PDB file of C-alpha atoms in Angstrom:
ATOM      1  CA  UNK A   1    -103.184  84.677 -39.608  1.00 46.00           C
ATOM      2  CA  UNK A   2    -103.488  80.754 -39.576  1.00 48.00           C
ATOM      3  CA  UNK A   3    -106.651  80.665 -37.699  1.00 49.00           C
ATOM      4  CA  UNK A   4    -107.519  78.272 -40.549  1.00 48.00           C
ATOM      5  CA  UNK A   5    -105.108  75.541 -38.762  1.00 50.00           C
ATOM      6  CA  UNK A   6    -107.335  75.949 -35.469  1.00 46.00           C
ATOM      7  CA  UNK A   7    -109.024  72.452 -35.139  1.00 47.00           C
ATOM      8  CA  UNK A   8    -107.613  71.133 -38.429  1.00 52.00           C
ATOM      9  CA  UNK A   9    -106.896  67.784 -36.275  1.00 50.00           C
ATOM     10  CA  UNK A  10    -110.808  67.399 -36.200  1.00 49.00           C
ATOM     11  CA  UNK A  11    -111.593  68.117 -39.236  1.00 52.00           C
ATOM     12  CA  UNK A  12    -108.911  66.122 -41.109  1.00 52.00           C
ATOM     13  CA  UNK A  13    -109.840  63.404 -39.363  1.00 53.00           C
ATOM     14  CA  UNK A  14    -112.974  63.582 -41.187  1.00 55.00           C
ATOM     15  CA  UNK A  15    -110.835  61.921 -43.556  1.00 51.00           C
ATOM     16  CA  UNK A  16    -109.880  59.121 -41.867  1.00 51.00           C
ATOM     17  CA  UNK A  17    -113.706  57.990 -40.824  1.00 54.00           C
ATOM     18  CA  UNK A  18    -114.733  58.006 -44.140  1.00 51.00           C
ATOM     19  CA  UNK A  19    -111.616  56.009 -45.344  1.00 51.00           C
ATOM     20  CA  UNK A  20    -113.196  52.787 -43.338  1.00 49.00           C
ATOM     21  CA  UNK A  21    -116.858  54.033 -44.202  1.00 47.00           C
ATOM     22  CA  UNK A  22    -117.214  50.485 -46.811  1.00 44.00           C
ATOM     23  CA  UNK A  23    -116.310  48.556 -44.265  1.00 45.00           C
ATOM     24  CA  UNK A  24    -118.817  46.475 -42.379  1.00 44.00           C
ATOM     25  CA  UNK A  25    -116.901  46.960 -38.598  1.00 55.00           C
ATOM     26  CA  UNK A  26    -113.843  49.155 -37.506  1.00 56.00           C
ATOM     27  CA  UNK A  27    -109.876  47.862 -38.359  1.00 60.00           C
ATOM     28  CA  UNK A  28    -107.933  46.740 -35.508  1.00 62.00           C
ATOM     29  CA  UNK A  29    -105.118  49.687 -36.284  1.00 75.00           C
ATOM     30  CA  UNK A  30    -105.033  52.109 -38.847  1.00 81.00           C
ATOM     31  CA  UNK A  31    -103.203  55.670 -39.336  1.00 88.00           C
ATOM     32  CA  UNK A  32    -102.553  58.109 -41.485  1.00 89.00           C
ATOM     33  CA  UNK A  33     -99.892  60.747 -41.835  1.00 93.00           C
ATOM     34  CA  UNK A  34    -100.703  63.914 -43.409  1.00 94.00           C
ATOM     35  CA  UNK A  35     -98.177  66.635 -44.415  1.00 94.00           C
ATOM     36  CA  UNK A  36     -99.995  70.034 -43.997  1.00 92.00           C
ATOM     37  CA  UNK A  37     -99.051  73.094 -46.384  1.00 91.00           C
ATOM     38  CA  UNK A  38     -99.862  76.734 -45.986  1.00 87.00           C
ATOM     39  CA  UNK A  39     -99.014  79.119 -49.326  1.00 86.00           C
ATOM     40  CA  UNK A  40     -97.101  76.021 -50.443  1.00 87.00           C
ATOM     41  CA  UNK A  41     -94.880  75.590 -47.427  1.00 90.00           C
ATOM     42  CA  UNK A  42     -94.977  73.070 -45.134  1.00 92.00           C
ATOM     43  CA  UNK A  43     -96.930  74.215 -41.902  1.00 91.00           C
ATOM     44  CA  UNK A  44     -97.406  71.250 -40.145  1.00 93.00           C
ATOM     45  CA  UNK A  45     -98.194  67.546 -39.428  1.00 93.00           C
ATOM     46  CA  UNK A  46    -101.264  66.026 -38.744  1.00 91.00           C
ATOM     47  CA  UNK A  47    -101.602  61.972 -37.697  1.00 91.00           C
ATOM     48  CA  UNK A  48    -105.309  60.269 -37.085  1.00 86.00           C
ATOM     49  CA  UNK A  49    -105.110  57.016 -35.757  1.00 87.00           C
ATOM     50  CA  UNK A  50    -107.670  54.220 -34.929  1.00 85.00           C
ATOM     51  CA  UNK A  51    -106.809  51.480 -31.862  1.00 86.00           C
ATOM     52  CA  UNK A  52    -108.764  48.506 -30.059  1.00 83.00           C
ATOM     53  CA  UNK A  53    -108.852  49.301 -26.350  1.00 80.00           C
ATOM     54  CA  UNK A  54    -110.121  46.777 -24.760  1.00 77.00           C
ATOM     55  CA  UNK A  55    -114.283  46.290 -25.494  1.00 75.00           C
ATOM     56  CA  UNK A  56    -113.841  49.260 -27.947  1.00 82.00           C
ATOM     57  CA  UNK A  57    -112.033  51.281 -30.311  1.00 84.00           C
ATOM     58  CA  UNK A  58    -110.190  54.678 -29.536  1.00 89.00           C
ATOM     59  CA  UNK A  59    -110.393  57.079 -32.646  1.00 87.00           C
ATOM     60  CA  UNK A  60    -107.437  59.949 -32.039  1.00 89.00           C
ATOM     61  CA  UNK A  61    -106.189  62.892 -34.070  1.00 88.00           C
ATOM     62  CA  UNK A  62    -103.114  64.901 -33.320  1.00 91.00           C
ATOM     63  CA  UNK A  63    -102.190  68.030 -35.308  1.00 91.00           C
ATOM     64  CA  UNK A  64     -99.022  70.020 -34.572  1.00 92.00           C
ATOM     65  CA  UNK A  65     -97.479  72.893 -36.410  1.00 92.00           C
ATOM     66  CA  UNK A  66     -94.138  73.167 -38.117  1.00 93.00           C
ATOM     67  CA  UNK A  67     -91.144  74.478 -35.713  1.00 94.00           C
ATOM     68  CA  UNK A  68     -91.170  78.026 -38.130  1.00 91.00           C
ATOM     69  CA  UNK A  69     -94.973  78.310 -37.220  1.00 89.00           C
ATOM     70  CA  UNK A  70     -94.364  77.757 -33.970  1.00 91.00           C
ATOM     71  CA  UNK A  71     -92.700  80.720 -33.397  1.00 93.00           C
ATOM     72  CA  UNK A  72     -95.296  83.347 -33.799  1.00 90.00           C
ATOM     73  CA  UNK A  73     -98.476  80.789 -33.757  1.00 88.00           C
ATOM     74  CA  UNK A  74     -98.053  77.261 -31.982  1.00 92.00           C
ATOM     75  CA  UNK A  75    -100.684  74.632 -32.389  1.00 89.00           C
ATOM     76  CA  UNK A  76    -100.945  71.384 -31.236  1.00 92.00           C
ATOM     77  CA  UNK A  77    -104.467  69.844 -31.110  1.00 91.00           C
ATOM     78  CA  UNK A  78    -105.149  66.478 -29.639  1.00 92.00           C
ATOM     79  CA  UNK A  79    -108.927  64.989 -29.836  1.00 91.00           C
ATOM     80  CA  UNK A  80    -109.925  61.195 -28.766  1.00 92.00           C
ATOM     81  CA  UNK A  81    -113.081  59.430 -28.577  1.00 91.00           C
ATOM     82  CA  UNK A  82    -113.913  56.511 -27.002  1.00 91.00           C
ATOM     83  CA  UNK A  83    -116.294  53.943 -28.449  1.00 88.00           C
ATOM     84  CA  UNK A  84    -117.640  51.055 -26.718  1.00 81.00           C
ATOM     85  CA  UNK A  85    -120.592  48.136 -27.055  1.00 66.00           C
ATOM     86  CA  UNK A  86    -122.204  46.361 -30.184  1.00 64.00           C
ATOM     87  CA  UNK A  87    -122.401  46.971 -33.419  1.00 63.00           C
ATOM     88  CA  UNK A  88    -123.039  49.677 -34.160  1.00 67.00           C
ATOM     89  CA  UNK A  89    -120.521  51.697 -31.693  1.00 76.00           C
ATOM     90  CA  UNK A  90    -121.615  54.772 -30.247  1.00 84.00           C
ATOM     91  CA  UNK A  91    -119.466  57.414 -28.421  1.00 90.00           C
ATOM     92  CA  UNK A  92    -118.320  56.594 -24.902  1.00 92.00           C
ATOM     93  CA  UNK A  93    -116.758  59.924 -24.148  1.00 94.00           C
ATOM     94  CA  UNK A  94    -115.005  62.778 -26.446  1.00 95.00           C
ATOM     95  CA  UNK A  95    -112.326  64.824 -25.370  1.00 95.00           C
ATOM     96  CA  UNK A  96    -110.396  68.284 -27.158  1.00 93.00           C
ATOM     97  CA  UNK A  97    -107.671  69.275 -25.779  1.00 94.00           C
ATOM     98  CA  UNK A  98    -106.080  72.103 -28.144  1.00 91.00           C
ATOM     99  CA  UNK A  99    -103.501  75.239 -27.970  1.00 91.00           C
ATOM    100  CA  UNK A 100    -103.672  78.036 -30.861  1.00 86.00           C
ATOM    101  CA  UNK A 101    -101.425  80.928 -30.387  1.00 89.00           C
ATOM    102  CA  UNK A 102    -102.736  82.213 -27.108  1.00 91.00           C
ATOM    103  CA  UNK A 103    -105.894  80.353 -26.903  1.00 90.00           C
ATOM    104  CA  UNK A 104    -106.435  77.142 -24.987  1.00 93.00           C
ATOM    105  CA  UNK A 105    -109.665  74.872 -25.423  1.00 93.00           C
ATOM    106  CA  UNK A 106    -109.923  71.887 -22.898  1.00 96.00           C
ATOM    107  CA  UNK A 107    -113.730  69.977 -23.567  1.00 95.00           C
ATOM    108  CA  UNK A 108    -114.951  67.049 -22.654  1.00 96.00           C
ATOM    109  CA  UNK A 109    -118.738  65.044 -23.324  1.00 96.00           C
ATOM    110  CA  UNK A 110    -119.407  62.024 -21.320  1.00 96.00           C
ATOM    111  CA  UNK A 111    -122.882  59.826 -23.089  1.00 94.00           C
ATOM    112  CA  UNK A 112    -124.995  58.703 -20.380  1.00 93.00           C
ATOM    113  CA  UNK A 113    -126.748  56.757 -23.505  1.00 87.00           C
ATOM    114  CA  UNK A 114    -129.004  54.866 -20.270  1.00 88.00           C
ATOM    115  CA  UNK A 115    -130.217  58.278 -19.699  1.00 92.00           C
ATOM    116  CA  UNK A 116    -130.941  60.136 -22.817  1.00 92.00           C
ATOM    117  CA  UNK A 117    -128.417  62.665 -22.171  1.00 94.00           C
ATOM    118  CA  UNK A 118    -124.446  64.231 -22.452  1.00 95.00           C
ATOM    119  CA  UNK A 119    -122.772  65.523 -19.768  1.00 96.00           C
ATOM    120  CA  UNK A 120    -120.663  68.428 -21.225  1.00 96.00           C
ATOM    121  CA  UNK A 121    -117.318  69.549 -19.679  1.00 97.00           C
ATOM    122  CA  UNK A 122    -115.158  72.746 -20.107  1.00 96.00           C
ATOM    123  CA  UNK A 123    -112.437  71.808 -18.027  1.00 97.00           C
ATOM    124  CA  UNK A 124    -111.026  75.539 -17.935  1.00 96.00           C
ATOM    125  CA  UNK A 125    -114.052  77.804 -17.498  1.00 95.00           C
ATOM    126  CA  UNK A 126    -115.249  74.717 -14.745  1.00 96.00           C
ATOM    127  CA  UNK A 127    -118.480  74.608 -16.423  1.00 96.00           C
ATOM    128  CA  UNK A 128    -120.602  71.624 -16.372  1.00 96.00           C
ATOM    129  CA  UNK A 129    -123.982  70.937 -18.111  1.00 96.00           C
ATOM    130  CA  UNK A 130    -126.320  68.042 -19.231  1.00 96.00           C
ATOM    131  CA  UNK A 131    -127.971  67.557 -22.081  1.00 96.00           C
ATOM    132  CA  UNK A 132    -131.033  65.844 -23.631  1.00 94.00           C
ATOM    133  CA  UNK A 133    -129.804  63.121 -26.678  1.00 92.00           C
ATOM    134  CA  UNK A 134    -131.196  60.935 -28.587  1.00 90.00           C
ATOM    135  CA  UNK A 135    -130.058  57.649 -29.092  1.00 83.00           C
ATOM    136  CA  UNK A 136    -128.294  57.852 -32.475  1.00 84.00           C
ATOM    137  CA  UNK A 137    -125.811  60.315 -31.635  1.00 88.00           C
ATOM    138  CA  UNK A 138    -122.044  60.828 -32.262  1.00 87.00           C
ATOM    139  CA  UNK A 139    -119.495  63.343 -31.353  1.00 89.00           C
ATOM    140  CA  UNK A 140    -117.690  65.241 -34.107  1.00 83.00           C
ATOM    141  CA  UNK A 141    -114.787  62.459 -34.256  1.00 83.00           C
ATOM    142  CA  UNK A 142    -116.781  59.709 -34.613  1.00 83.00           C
ATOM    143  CA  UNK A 143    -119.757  61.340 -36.710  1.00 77.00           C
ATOM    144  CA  UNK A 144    -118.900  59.574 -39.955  1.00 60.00           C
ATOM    145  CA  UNK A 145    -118.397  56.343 -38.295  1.00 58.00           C
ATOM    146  CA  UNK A 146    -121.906  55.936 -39.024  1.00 58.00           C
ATOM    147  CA  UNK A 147    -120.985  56.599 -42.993  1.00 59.00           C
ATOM    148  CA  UNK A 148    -119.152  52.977 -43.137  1.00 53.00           C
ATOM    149  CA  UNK A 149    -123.284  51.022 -42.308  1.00 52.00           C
ATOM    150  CA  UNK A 150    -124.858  53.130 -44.765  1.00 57.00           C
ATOM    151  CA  UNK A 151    -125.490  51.639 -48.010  1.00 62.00           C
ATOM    152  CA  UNK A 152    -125.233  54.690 -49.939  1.00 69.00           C
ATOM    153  CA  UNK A 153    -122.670  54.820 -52.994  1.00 80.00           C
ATOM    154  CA  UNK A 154    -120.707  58.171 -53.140  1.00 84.00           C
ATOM    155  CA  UNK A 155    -122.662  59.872 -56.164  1.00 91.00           C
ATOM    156  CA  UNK A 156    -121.870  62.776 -57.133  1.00 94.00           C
ATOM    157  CA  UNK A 157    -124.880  64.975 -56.849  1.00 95.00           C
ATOM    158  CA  UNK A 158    -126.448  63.072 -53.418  1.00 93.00           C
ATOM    159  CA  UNK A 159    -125.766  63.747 -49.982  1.00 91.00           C
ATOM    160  CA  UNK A 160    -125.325  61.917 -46.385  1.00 84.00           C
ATOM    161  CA  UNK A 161    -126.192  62.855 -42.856  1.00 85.00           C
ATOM    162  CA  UNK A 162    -125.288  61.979 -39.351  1.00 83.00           C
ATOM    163  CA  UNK A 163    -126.919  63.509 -36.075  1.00 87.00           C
ATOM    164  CA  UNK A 164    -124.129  64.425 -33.544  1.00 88.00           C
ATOM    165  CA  UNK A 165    -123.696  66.990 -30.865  1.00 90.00           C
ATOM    166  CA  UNK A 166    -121.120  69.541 -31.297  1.00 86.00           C
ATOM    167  CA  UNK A 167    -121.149  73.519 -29.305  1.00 81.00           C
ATOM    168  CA  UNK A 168    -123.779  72.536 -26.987  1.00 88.00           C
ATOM    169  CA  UNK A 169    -125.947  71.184 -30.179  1.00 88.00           C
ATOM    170  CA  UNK A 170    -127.673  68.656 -31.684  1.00 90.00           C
ATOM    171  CA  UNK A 171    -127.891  68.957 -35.675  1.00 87.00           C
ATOM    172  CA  UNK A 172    -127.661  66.614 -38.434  1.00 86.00           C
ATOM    173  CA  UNK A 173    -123.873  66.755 -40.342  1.00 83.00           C
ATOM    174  CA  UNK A 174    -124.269  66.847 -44.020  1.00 87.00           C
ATOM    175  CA  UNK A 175    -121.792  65.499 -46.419  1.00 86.00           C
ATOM    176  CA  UNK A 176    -122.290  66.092 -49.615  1.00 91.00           C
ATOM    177  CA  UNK A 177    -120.663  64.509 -52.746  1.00 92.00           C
ATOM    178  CA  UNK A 178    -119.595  66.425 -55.603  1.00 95.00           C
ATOM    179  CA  UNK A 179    -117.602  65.055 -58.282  1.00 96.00           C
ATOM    180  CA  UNK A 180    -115.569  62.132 -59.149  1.00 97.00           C
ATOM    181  CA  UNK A 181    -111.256  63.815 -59.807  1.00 97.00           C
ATOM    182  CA  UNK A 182    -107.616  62.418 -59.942  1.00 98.00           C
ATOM    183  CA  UNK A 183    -105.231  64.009 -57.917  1.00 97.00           C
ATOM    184  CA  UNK A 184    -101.472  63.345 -57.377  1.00 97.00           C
ATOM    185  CA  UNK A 185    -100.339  63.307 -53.721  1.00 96.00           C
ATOM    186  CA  UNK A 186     -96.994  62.528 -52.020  1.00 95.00           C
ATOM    187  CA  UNK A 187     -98.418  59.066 -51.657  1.00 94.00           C
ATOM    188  CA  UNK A 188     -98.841  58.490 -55.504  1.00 94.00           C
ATOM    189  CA  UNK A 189    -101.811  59.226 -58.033  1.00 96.00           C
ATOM    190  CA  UNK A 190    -105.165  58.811 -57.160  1.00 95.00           C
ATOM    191  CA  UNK A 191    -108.639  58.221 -58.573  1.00 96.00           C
ATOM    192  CA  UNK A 192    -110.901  59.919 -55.983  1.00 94.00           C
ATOM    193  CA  UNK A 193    -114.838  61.230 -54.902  1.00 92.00           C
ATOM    194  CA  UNK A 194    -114.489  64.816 -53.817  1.00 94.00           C
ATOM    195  CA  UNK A 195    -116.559  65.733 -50.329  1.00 89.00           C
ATOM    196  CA  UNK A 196    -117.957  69.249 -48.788  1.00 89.00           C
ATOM    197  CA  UNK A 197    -118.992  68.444 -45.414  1.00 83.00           C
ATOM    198  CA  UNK A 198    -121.325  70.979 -44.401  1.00 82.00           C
ATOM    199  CA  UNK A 199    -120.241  72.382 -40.810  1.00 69.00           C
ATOM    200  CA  UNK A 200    -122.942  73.857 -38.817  1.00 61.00           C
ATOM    201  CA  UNK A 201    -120.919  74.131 -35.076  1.00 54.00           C
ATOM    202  CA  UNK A 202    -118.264  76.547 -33.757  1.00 45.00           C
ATOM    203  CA  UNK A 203    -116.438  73.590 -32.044  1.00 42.00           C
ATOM    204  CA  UNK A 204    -113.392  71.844 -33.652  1.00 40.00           C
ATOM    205  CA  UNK A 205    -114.750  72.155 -37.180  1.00 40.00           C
ATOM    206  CA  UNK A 206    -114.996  76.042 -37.297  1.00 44.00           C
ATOM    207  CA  UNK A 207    -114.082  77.056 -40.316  1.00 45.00           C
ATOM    208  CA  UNK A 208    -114.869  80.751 -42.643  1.00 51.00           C
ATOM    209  CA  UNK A 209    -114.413  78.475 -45.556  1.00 63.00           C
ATOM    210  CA  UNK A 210    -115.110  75.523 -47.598  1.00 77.00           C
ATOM    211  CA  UNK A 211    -113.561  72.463 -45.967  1.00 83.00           C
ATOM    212  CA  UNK A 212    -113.035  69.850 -49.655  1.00 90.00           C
ATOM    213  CA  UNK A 213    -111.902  66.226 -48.950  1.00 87.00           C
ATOM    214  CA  UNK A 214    -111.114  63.862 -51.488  1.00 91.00           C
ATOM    215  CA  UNK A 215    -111.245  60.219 -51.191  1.00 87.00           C
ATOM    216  CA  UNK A 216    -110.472  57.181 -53.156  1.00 86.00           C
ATOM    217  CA  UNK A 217    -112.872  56.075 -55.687  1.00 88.00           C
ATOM    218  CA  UNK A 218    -112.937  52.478 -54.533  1.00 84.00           C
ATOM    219  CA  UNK A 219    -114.314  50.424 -51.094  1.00 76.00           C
ATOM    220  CA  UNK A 220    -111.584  51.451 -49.580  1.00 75.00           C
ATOM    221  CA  UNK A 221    -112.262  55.502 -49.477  1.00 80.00           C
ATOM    222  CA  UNK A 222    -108.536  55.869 -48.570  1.00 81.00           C
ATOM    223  CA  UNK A 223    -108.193  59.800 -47.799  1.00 84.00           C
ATOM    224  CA  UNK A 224    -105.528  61.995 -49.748  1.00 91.00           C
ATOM    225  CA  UNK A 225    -105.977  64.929 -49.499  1.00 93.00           C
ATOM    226  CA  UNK A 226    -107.876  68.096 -48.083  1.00 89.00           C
ATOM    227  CA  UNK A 227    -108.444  71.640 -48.512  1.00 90.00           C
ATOM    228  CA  UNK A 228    -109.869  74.559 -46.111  1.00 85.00           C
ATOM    229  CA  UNK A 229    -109.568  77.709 -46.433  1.00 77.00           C
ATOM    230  CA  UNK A 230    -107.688  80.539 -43.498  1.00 72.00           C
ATOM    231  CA  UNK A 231    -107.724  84.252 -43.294  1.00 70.00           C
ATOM    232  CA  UNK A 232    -104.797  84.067 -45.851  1.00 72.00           C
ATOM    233  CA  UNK A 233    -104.316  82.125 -48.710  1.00 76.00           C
ATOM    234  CA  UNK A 234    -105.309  78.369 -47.762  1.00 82.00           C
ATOM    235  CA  UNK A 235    -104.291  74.861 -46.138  1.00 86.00           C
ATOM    236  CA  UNK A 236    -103.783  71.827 -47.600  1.00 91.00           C
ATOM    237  CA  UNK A 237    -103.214  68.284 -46.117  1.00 92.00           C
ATOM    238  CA  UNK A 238    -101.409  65.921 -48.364  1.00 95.00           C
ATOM    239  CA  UNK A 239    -101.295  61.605 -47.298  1.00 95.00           C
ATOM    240  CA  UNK A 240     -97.860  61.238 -47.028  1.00 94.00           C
ATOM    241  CA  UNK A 241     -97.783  57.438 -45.496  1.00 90.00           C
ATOM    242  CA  UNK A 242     -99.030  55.453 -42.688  1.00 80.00           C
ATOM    243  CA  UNK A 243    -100.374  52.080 -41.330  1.00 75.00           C
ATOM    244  CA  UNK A 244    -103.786  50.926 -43.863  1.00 67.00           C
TER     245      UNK A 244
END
């Protein structure tokens, strides 16, 4: 039934990449709270957060679903990734940890960047595999990282790309920009640039529908809200608050 909440922590946190993506290097803390709705009730929480560790930056998303959901369908998925060196950061190592009604998904990618390759983990099935990469490469959290160095405006009508590795692939992520909207939010009213990123993986951004992300119309590209569509009806994230 709300196999469109499976990996929403991913994919909101598409959100909160692109929120940062005018800004010449990564904040210090930032984190947003989003309140997520199914058929207009409230079905869930989800909170991305950036932090400095150390020589890097940990990007984290954490989605968990309301106690009601719970019940017959409890989700709670947690996915990290680790950037480290100079400007610009790449991907250290990703990690999904995730529970969905009955399923469990436990992956991990290590970047041997030295090497030109990914060491891919499935922690449950004991699988382990590398991979050839290229340098430029991110992991699905940290794909739009490489939004905030590009000098593109968001014009409606023009698209961006990003090469990561996702499901055992390499492929280039497509966001595409479609029209300039105002939308009212728990957070207040905003001017905003609607996005369709265009998923191509069955990882943490599956999804049988449209994912739509809106995102202020200034520097700032604070996210408010998002849209994707499940088996029934669809879900909506709403910025409620946070640290920005």
């Amino acid at each position: 039934m709300l196999k469109g909440f499976s990996g929403f922590a991913a994919s909101a946190l598409l959100l909160f990449l692109l929120a940062a993506s005018a800004r010449a290097t990564l904040p210090a803390h930032e984190k947003f709270v989003f309140d997520l709705k199914w058929l207009g009730l409230t079905a869930g929480t989800s909170v991305m957060e950036i932090q400095e560790t150390g020589d890097g930056v940990t990007l984290s998303s954490v989605a968990r679903s309301a106690n009601w959901i719970s019940v017959f369908y409890p989700v709670e998925d947690r996915v990290e990734s680790h950037l480290q060196g100079e400007e610009p950061w790449y991907p250290l190592r990703y990690r999904l940890k995730a529970r969905e009604g009955k399923h469990r998904k436990d992956k991990e990618v290590v970047f041997l960047r030295s090497e030109g390759k990914a060491l891919y983990i499935d922690h449950l099935k004991g699988e382990k595999r590398e991979y050839e990469m290229p340098e430029a490469i991110y992991d699905p959290l940290s794909a739009l990282y490489a939004v905030r160095q590009a000098e593109e405006e968001l014009t409606p009508g023009t698209s961006l790309f990003i090469t990561v590795f996702d499901s055992k692939k390499v492929y280039d992520l497509e966001v595409r920009v479609l029209k300039r909207e105002t939308v009212t939010v728990p957070a207040g009213t905003f001017k905003t640039v609607l996005l369709k990123p265009v998923m191509k993986s069955e990882g943490i951004f599956v999804s049988k529908g449209d994912i739509l992300i809106w995102v202020t119309d200034d520097e700032r590209r604070v996210p408010v809200k998002m849209k994707t569509e499940a088996p029934v009806g669809s879900i909506v994230a709403e910025l409620m608050g946070g640290v920005f």
